PDB file of C-alpha atoms in Angstrom:
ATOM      1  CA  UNK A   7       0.000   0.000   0.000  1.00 37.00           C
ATOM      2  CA  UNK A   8       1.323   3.140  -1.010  1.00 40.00           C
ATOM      3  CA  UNK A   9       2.131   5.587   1.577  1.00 39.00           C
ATOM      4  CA  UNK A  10       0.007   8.543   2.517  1.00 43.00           C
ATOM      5  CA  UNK A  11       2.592  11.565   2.065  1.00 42.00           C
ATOM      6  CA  UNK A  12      -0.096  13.835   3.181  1.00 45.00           C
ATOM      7  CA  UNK A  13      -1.196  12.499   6.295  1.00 43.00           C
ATOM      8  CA  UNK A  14       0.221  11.812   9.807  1.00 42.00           C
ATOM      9  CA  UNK A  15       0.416  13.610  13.032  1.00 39.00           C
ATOM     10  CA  UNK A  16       0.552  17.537  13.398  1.00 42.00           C
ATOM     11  CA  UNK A  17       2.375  20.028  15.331  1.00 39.00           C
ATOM     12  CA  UNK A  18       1.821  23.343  15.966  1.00 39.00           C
ATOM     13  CA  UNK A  19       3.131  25.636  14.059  1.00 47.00           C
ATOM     14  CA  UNK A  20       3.205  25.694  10.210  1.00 55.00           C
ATOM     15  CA  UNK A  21       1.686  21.866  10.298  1.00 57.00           C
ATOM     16  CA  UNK A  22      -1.611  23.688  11.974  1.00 68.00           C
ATOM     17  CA  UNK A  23      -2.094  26.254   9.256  1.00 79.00           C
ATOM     18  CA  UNK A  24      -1.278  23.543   6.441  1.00 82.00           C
ATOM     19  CA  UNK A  25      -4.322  21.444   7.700  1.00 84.00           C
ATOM     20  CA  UNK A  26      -6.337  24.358   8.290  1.00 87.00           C
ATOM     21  CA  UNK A  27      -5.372  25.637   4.987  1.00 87.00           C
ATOM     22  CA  UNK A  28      -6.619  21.986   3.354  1.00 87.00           C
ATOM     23  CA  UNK A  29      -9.766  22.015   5.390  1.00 89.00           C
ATOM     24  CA  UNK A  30     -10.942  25.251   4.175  1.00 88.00           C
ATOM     25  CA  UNK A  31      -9.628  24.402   0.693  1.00 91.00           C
ATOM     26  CA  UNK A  32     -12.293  21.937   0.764  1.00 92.00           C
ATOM     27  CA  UNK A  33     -15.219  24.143   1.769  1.00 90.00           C
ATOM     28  CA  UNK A  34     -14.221  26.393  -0.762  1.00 87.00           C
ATOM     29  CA  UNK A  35     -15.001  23.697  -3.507  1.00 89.00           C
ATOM     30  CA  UNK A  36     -18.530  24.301  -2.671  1.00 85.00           C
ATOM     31  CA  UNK A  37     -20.749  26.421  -4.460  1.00 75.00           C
ATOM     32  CA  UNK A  38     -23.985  27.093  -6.997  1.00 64.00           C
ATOM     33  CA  UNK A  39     -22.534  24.980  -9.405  1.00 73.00           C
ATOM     34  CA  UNK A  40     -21.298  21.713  -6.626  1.00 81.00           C
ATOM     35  CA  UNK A  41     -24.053  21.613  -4.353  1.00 83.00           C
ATOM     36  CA  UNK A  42     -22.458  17.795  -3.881  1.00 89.00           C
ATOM     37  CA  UNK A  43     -19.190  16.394  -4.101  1.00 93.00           C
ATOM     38  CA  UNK A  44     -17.597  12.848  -4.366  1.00 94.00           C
ATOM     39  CA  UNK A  45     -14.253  12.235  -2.227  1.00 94.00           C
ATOM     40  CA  UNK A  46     -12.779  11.015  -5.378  1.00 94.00           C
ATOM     41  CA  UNK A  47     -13.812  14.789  -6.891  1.00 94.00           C
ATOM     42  CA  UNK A  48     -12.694  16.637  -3.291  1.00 94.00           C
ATOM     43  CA  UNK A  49      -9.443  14.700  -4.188  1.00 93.00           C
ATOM     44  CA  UNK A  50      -8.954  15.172  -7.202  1.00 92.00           C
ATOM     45  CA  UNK A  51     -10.313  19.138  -7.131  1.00 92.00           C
ATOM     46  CA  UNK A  52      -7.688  19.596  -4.119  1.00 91.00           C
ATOM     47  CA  UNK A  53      -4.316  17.440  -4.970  1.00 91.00           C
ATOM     48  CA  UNK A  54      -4.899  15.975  -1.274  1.00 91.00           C
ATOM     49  CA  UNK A  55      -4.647  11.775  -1.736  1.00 91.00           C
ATOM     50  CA  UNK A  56      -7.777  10.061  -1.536  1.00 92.00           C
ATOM     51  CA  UNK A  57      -7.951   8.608   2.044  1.00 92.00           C
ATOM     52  CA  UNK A  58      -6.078  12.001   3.376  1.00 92.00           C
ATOM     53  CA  UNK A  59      -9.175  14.103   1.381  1.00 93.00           C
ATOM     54  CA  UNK A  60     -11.741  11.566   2.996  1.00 93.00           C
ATOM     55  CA  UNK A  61     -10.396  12.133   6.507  1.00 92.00           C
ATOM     56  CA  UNK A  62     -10.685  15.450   6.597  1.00 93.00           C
ATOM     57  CA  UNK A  63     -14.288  15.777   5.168  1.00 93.00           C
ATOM     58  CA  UNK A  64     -15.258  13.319   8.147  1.00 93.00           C
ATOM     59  CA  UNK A  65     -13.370  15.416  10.373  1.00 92.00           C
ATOM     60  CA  UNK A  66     -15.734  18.603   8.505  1.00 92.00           C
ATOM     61  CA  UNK A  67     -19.030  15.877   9.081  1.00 91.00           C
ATOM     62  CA  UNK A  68     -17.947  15.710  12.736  1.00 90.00           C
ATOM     63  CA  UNK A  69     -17.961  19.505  13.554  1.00 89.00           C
ATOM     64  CA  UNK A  70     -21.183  19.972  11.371  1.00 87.00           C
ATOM     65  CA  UNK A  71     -19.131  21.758   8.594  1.00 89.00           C
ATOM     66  CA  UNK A  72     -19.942  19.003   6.181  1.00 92.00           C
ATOM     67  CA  UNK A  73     -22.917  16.113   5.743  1.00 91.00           C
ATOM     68  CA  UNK A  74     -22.597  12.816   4.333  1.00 92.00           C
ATOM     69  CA  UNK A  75     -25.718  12.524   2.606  1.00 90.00           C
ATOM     70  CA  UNK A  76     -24.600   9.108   1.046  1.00 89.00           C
ATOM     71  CA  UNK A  77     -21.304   7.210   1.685  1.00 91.00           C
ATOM     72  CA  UNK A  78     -18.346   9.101   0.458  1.00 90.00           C
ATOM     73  CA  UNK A  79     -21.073  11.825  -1.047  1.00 93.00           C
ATOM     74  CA  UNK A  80     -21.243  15.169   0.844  1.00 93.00           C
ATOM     75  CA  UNK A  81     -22.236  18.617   0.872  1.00 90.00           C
ATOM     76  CA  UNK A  82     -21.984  21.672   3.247  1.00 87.00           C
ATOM     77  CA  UNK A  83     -23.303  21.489   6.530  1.00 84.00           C
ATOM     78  CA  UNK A  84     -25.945  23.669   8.802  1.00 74.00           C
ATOM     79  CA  UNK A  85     -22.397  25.256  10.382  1.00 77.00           C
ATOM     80  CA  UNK A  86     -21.186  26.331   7.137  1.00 77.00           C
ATOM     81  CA  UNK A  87     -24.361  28.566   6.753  1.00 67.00           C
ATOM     82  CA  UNK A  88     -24.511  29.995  10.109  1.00 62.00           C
ATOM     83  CA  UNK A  89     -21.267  31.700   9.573  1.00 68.00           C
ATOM     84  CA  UNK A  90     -22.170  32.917   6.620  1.00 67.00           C
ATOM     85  CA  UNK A  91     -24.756  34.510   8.382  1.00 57.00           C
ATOM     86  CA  UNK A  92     -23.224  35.762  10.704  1.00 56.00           C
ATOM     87  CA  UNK A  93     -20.552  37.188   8.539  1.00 60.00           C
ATOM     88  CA  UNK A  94     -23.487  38.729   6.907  1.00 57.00           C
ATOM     89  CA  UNK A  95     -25.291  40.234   9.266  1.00 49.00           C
ATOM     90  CA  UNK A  96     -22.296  42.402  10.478  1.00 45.00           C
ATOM     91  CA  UNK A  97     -22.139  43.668   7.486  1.00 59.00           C
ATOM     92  CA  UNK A  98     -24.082  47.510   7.734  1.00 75.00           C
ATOM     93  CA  UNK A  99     -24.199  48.145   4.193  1.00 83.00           C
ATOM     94  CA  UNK A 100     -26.780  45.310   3.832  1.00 86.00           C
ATOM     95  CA  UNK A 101     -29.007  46.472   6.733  1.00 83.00           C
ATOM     96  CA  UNK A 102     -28.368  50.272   5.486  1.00 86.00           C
ATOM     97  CA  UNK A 103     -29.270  49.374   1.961  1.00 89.00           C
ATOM     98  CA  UNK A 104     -32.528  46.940   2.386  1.00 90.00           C
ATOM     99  CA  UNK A 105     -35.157  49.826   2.290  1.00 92.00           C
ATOM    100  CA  UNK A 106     -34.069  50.816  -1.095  1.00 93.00           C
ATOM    101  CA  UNK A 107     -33.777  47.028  -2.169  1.00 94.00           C
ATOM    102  CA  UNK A 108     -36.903  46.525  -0.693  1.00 94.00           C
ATOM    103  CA  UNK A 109     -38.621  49.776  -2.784  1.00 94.00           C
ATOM    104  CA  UNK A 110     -36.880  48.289  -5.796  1.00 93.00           C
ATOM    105  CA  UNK A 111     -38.688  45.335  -5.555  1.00 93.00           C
ATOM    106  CA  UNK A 112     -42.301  46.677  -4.805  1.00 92.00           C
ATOM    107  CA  UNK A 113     -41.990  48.867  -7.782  1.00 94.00           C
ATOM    108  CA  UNK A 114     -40.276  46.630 -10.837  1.00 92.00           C
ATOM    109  CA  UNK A 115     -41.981  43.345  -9.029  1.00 91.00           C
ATOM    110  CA  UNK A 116     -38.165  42.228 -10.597  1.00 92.00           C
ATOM    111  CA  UNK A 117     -35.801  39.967  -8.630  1.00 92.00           C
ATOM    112  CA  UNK A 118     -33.314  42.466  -7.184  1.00 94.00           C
ATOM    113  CA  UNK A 119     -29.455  41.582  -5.530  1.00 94.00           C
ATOM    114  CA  UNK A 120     -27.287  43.346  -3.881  1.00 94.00           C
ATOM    115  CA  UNK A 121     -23.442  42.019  -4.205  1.00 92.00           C
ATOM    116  CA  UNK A 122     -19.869  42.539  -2.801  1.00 91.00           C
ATOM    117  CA  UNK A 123     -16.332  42.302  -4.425  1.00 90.00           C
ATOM    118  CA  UNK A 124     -14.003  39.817  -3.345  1.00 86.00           C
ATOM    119  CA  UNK A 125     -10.951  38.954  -4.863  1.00 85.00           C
ATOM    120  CA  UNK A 126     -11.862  38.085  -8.760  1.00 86.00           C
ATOM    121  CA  UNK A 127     -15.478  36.865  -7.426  1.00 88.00           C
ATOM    122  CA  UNK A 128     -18.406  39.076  -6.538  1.00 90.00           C
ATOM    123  CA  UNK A 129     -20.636  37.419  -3.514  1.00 87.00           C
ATOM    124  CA  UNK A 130     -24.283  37.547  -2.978  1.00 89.00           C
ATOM    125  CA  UNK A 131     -25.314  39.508   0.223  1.00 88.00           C
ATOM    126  CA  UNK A 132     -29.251  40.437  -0.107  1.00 89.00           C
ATOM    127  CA  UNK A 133     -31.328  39.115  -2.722  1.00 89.00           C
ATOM    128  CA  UNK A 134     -35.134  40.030  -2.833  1.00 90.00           C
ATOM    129  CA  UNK A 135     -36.581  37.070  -5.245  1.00 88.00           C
ATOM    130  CA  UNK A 136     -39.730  38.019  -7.175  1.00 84.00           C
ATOM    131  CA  UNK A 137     -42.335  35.023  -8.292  1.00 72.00           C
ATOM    132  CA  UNK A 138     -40.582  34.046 -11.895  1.00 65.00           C
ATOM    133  CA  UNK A 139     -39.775  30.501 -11.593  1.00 49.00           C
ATOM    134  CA  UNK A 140     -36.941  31.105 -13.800  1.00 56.00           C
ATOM    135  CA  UNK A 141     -35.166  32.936 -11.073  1.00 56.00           C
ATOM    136  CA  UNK A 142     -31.159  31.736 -11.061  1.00 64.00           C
ATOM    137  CA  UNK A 143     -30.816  29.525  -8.475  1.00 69.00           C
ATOM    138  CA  UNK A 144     -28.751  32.055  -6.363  1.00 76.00           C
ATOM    139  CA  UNK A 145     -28.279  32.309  -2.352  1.00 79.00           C
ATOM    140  CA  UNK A 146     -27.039  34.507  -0.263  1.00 82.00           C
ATOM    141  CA  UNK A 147     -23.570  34.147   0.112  1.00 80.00           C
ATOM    142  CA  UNK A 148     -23.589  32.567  -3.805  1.00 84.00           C
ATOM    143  CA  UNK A 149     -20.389  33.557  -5.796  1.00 85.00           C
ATOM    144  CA  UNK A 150     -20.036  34.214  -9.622  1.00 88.00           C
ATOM    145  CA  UNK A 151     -17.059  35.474 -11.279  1.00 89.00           C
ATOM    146  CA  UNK A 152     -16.765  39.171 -11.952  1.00 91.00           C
ATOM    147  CA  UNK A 153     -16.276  39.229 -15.139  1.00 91.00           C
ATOM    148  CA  UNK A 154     -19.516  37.278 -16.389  1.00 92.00           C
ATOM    149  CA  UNK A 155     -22.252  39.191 -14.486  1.00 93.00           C
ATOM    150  CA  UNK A 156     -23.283  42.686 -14.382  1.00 95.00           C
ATOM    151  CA  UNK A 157     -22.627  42.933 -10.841  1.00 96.00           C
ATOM    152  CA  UNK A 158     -19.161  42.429 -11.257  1.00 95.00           C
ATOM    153  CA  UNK A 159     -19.045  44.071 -14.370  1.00 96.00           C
ATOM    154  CA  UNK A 160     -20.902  47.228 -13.032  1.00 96.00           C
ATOM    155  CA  UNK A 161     -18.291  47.490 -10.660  1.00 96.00           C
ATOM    156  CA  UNK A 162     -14.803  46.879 -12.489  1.00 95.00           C
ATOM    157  CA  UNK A 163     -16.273  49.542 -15.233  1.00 95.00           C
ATOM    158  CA  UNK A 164     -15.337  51.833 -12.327  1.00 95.00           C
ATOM    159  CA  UNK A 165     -12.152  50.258 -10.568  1.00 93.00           C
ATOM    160  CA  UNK A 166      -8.902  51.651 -11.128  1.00 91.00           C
ATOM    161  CA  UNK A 167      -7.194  50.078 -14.470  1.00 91.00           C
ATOM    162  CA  UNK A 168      -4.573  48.604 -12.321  1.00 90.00           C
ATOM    163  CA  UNK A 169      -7.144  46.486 -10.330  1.00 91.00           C
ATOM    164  CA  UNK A 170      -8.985  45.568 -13.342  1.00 92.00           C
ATOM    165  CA  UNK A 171      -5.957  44.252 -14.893  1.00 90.00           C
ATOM    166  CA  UNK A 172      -5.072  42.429 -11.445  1.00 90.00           C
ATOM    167  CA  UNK A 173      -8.615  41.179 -11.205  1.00 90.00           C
ATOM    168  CA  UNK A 174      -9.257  40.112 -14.753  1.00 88.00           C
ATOM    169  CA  UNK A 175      -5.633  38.299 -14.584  1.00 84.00           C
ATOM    170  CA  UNK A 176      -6.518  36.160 -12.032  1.00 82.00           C
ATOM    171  CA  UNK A 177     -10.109  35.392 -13.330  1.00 81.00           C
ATOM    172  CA  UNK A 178     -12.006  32.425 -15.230  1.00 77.00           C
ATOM    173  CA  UNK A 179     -13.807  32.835 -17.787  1.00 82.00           C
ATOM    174  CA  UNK A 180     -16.338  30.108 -17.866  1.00 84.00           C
ATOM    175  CA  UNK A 181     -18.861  29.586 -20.572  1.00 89.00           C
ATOM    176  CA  UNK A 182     -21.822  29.526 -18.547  1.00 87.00           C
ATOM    177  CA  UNK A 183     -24.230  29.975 -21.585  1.00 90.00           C
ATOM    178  CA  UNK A 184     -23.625  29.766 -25.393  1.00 93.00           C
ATOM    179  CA  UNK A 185     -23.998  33.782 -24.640  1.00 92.00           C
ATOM    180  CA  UNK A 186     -20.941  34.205 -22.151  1.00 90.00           C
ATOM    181  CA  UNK A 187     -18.256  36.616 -23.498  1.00 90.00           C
ATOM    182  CA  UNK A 188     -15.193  34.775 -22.830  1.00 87.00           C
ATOM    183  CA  UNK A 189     -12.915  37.512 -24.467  1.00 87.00           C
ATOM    184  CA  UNK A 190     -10.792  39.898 -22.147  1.00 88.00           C
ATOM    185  CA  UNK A 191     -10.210  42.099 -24.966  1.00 88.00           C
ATOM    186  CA  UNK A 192     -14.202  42.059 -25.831  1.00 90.00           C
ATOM    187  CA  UNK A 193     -14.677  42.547 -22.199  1.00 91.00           C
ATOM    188  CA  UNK A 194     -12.503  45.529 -21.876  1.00 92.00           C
ATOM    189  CA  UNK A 195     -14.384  46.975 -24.692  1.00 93.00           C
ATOM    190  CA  UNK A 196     -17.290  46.384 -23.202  1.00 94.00           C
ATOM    191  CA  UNK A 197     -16.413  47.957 -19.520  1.00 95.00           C
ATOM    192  CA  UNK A 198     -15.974  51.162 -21.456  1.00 95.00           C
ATOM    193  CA  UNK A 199     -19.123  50.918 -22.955  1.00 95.00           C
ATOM    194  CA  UNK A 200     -20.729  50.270 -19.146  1.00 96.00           C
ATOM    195  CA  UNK A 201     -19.037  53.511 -17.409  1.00 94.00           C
ATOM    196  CA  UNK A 202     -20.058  55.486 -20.501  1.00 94.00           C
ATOM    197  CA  UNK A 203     -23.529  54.327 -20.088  1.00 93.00           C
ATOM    198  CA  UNK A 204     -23.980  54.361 -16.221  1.00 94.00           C
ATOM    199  CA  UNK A 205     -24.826  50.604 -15.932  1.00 95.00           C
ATOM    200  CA  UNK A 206     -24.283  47.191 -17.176  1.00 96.00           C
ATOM    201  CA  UNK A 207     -26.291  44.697 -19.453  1.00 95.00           C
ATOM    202  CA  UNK A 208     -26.022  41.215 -18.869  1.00 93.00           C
ATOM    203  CA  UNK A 209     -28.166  39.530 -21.982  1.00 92.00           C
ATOM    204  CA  UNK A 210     -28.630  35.482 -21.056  1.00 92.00           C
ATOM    205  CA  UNK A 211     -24.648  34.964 -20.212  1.00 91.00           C
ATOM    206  CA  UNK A 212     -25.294  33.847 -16.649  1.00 90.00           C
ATOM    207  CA  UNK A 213     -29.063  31.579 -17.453  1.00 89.00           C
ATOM    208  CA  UNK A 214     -30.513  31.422 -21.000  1.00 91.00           C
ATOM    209  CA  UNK A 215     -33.729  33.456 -20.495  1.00 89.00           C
ATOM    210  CA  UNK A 216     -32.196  35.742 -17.782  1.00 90.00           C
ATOM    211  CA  UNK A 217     -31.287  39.381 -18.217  1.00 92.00           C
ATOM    212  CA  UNK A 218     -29.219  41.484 -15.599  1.00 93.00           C
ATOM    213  CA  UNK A 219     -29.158  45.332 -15.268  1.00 96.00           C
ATOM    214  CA  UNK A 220     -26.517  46.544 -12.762  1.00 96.00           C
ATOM    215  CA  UNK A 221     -25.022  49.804 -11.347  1.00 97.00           C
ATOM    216  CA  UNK A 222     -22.312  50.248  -8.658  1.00 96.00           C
ATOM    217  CA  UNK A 223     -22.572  51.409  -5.453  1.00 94.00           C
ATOM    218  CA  UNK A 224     -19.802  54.114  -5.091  1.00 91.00           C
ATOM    219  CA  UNK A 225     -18.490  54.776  -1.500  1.00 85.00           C
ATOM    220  CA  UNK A 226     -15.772  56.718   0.052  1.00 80.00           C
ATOM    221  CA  UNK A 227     -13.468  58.202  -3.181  1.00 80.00           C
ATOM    222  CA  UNK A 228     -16.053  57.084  -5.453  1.00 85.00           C
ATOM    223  CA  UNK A 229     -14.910  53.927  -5.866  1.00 89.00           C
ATOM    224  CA  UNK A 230     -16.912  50.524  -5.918  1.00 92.00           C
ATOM    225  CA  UNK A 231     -17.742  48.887  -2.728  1.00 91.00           C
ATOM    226  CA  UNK A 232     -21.179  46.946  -4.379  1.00 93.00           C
ATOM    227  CA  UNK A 233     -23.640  46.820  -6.990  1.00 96.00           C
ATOM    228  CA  UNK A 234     -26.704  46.322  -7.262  1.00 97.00           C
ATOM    229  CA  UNK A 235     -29.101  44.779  -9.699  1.00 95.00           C
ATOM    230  CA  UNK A 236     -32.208  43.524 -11.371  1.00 95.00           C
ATOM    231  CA  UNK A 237     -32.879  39.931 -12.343  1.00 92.00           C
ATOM    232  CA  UNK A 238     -34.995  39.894 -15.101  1.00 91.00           C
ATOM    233  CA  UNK A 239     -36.619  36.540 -16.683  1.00 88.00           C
ATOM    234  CA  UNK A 240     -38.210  37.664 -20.175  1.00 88.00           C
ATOM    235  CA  UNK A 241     -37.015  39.889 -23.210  1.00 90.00           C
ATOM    236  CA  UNK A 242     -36.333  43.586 -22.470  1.00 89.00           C
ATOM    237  CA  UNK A 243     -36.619  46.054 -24.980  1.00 89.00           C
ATOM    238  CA  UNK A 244     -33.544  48.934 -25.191  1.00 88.00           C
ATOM    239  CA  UNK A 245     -36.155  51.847 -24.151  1.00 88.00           C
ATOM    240  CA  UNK A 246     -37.581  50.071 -21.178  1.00 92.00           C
ATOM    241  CA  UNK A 247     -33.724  49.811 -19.903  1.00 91.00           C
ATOM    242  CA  UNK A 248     -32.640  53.217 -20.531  1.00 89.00           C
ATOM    243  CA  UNK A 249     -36.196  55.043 -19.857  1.00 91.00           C
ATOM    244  CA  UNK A 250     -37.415  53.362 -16.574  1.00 93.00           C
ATOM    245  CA  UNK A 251     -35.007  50.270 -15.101  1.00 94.00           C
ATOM    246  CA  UNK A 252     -31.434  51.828 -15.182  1.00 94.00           C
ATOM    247  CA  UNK A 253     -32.469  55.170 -14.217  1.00 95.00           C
ATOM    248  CA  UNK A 254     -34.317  53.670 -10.513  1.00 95.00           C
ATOM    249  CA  UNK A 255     -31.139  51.838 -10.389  1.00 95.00           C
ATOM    250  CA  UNK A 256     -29.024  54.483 -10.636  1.00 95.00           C
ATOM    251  CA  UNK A 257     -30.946  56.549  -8.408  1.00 93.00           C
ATOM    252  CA  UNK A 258     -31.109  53.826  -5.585  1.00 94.00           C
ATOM    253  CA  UNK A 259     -27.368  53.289  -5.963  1.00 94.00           C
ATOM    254  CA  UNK A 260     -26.715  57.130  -5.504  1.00 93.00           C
ATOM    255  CA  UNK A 261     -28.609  56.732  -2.141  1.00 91.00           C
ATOM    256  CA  UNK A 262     -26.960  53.907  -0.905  1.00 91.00           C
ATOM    257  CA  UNK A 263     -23.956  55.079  -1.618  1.00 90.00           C
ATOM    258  CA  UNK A 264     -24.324  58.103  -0.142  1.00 88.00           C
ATOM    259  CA  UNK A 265     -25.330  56.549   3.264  1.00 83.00           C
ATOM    260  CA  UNK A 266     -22.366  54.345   3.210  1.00 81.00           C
ATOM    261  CA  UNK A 267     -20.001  57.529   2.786  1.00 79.00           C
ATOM    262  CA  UNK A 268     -22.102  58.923   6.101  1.00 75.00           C
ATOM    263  CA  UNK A 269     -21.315  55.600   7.724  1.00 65.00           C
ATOM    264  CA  UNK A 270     -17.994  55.621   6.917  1.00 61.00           C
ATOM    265  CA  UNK A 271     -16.997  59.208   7.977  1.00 53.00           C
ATOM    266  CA  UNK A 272     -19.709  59.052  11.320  1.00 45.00           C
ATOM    267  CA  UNK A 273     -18.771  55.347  12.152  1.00 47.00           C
ATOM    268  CA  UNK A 274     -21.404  52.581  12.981  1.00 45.00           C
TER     269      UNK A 274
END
């Protein structure tokens, strides 16, 4: 039997943050898109050997982190999701920005998000569903890359270049759709387009059949610190977007990001 080069006894020390380090480098394999995973996949998705990557998600099952939902099948535990919450809920932009969410929703009757940047990713931190059953099958606390949906896109239009270049080096590009620009230099083209025009369009590259509208959320030194959006299930015609949806967009995001400034110079 072929020894296990990444298992045995730890220490303190550098041997504590390595299987720290592999522990959360398996919850991180978790998301819209791997609601479930194999330990053959967790191996394989990780480097770690098979029975090292299988000992640590029953080490995850123990502390509630993970559930075995069939043998050597799991997916994220109840644990996992109150820390997202709670991550969440310290957030005051959220809390700040929910009336305005909330008014969004009452008067489009659209899906509306609100969403943070982190890293390459944006992340899901309100989202006010409407009735569509074609609504993406996005949580709170979701992540999609930046540079496929008009959250992310609404807010690298209005990064420094420098960070766009750092963010878009470091990013996938998945084809999500037959519709997904997968071109940087397309992409670039088209964040010029989006700060010109106050807002991005997102037409079926995230879900066939869904349409996103998105604006940042401009904080302290103007710069991005959200966006927000509308989810929107059916065909929308060029004057409905420029006449009605992106202008209560923009004016929402102007108010949120106003309050955030006051937060930020007054303090919580």
């Amino acid at each position: 039997m072929a020894r296990d080069t990444n298992s045995g006894p730890k220490t303190a020390g550098d041997g504590g943050i390595q299987s720290v380090a592999r522990a959360l480098s398996i919850l991180e394999l978790f998301d819209e898109r791997r609601g479930t995973l194999t330990t053959n996949e967790i191996a394989s998705l990780t480097g770690l050997n098979r029975g090292t990557a299988y000992r640590f998600c029953q080490t995850l099952r123990r502390l509630g982190y993970l559930e075995e939902i069939r043998q050597s099948t799991f997916r994220p535990g109840l644990k996992v999701l109150s820390l997202a919450q709670a991550a969440l809920g310290g957030r005051g932009l959220v809390e700040m920005a929910m009336p305005r969410l909330q008014a969004l929703r009452h008067d489009t009757c659209e899906t509306v998000n609100l969403a943070i940047p982190d890293g390459s990713e944006i992340v899901y931190v309100a989202r006010l569903l409407n009735d569509d059953l074609l609504a993406l099958r996005l949580v709170v606390g979701s992540r999609l890359p930046m540079a496929v949906s008009s959250l992310g896109r609404a807010m690298l239009a209005f990064m420094p270049d420098d960070q766009v270049e750092e963010i878009l080096s470091n990013s996938d590009f998945p084809r999500l759709t037959p519709y997904t620009m997968t071109d940087r230099a397309e992409l670039r083209e088209e964040l010029a387009r989006i700060r010109e025009k106050g807002y991005a369009f997102n037409d079926q590259e995230v879900a066939v059949g869904v349409r996103g509208i998105a604006v940042p959320v401009l904080g302290t030194g103007e710069q991005p610190i959200a966006a927000i959006n509308l989810s929107i299930a059916r065909p929308l015609p060029e004057d409905e977007v420029d006449g009605k949806l992106a202008p209560m967009l923009l004016d929402a995001a102007r108010d949120i990001g106003e309050r955030a400034r006051q937060l930020d110079q007054f303090g919580d």
